[in-house]
Coordinates of C-alpha atoms and ligand atoms in Angstrom, one line a residue:
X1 CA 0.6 1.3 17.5
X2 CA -0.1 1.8 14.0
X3 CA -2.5 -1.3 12.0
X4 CA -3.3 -0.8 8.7
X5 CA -6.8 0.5 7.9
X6 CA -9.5 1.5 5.2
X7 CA -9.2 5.3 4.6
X8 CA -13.1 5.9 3.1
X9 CA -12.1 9.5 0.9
X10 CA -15.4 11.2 0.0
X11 CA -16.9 11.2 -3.5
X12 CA -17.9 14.3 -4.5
X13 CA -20.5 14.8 -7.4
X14 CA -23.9 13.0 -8.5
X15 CA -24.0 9.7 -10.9
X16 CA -25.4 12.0 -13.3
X17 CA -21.6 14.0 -13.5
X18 CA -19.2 11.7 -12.2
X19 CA -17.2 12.2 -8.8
X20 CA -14.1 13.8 -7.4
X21 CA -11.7 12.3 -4.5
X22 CA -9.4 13.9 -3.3
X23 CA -5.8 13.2 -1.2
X24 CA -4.3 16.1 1.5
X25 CA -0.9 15.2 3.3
X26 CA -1.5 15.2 7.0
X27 CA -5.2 15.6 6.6
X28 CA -6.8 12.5 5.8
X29 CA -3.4 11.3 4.5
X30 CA -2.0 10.3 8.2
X31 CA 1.5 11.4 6.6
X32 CA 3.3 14.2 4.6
X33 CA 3.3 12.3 0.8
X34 CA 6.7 12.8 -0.2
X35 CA 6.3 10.5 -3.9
X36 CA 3.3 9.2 -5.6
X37 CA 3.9 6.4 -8.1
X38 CA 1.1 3.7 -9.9
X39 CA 1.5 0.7 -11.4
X40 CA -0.1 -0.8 -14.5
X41 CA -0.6 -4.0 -16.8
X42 CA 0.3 -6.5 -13.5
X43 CA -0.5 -9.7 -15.2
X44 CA -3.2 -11.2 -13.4
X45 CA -0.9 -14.3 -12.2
X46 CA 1.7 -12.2 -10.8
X47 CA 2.0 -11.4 -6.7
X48 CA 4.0 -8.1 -6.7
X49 CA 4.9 -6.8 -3.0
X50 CA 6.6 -9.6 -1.2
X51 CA 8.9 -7.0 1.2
X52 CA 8.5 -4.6 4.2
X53 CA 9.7 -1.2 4.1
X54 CA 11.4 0.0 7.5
X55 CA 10.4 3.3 7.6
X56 CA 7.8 3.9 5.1
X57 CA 4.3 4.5 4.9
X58 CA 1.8 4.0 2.0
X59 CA -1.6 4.4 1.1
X60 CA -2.7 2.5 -2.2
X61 CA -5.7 2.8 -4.0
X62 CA -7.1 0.9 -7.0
X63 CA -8.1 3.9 -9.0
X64 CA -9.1 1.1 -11.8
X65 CA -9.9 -2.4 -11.5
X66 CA -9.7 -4.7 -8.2
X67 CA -6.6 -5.1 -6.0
X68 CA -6.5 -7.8 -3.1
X69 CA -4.0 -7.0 -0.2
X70 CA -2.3 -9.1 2.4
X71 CA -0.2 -7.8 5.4
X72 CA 1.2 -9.0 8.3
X73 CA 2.4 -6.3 10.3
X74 CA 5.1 -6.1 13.2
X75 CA 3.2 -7.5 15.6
X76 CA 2.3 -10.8 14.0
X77 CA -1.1 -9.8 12.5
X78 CA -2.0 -11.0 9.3
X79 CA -5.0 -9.4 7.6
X80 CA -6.6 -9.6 3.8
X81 CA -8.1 -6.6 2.1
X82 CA -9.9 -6.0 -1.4
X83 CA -9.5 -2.5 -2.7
X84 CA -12.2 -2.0 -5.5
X85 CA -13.4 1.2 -5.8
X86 CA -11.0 4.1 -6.2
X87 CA -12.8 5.9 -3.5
X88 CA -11.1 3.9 -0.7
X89 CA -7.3 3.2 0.3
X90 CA -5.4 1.1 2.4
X91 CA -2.9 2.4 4.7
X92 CA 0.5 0.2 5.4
X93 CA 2.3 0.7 8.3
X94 CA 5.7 0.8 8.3
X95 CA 7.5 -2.7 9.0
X96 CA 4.4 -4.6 7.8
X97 CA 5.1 -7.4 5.0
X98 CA 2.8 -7.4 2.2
X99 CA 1.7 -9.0 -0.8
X100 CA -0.8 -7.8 -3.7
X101 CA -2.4 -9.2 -6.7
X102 CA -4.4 -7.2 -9.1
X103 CA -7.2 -7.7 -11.3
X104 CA -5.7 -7.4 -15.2
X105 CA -7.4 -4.1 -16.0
X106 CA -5.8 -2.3 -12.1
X107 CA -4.2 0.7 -11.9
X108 CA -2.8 1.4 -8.8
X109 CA -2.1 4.8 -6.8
X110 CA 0.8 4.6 -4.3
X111 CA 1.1 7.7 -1.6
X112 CA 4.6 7.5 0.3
X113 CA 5.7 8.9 3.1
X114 CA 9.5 8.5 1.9
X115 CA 11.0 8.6 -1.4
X116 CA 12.5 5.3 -2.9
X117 CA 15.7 3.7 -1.3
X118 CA 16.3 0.3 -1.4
X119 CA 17.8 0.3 2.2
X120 CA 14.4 0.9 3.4
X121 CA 13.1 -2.6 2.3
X122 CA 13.6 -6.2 3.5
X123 CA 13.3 -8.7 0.8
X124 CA 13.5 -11.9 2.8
X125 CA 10.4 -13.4 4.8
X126 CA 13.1 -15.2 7.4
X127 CA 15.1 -12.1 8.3
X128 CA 11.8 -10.1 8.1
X129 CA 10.4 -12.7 10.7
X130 CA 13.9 -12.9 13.1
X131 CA 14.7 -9.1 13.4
X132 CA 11.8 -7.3 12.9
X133 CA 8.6 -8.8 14.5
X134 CA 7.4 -7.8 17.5
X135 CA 9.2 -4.4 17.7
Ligands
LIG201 P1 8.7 -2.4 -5.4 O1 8.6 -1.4 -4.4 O2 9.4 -3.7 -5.0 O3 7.3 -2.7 -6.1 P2 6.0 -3.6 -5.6 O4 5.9 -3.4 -4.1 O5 4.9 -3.0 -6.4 O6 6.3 -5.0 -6.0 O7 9.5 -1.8 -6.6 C1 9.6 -2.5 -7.9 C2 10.8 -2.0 -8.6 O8 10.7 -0.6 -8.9 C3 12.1 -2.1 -7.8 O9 13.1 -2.6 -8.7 C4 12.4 -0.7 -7.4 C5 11.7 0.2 -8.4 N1 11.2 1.4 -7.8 C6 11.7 2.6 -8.1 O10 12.7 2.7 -8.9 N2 11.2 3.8 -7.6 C7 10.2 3.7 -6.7 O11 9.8 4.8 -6.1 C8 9.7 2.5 -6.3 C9 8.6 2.4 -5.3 C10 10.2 1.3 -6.9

């Protein structure tokens, strides 16, 4: 059963130099990243999200600014999460609804396990709800 989580990547370098984090596909990425995308300017009002993707994963990170996450996954769990360091990400299951609004100055990181196809994604809460809960 996969839940999302908090992936913690290490920092490396001193406050003096600045830091370093880095990403690796099947190492502490639990998936082979197949497209990276990051979004930008979100107006502050705006909750972007509001779908589930069927098959695929994600791990987002708020490399600037402060994103705040909600998910509820297959199995009826609903959790919050505030991204706001670019040294952690969130990992999204697959078939977990989610929601995200963003601080005005965010930029966020995307990893995917799938490249884009809109017949991976359910757009309505109801059908999300009916069919897919509880797989
Ligand atoms: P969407 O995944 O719904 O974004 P968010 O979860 O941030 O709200 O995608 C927004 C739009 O961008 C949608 O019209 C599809 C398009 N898009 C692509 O063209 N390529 C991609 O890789 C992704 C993820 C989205």
């Amino acid at each position: 059963m996969k839940n999302p989580y908090l992936i913690n990547f290490d920092s490396i370098g001193s406050r003096q130099l600045g830091f370093i984090s880095v990403a690796e596909s099947l190492k502490n990425i639990p998936f082979s990243i197949k497209r990276v995308y990051w979004t930008y300017y979100t107006p502050h009002d705006v909750i972007r999200g509001g779908h589930a993707n069927i098959e695929k994963e994600m791990i987002l990170i708020a490399i600037a600014g402060n994103i705040s996450v909600e998910i509820e996954t297959k199995h009826g769990v609903k959790s919050n999460h505030l991204l706001n360091t670019p040294s952690n990400g969130l990992y999204i299951p697959p078939l977990s609804w989610h929601n995200m609004k963003y601080s005005h100055n965010a930029v966020q990181l995307v990893f995917a396990s799938n490249i884009y196809s809109e017949s991976d994604y359910i757009r309505d809460y109801e059908e999300f709800k009916r069919k897919y809960i509880n797989q």
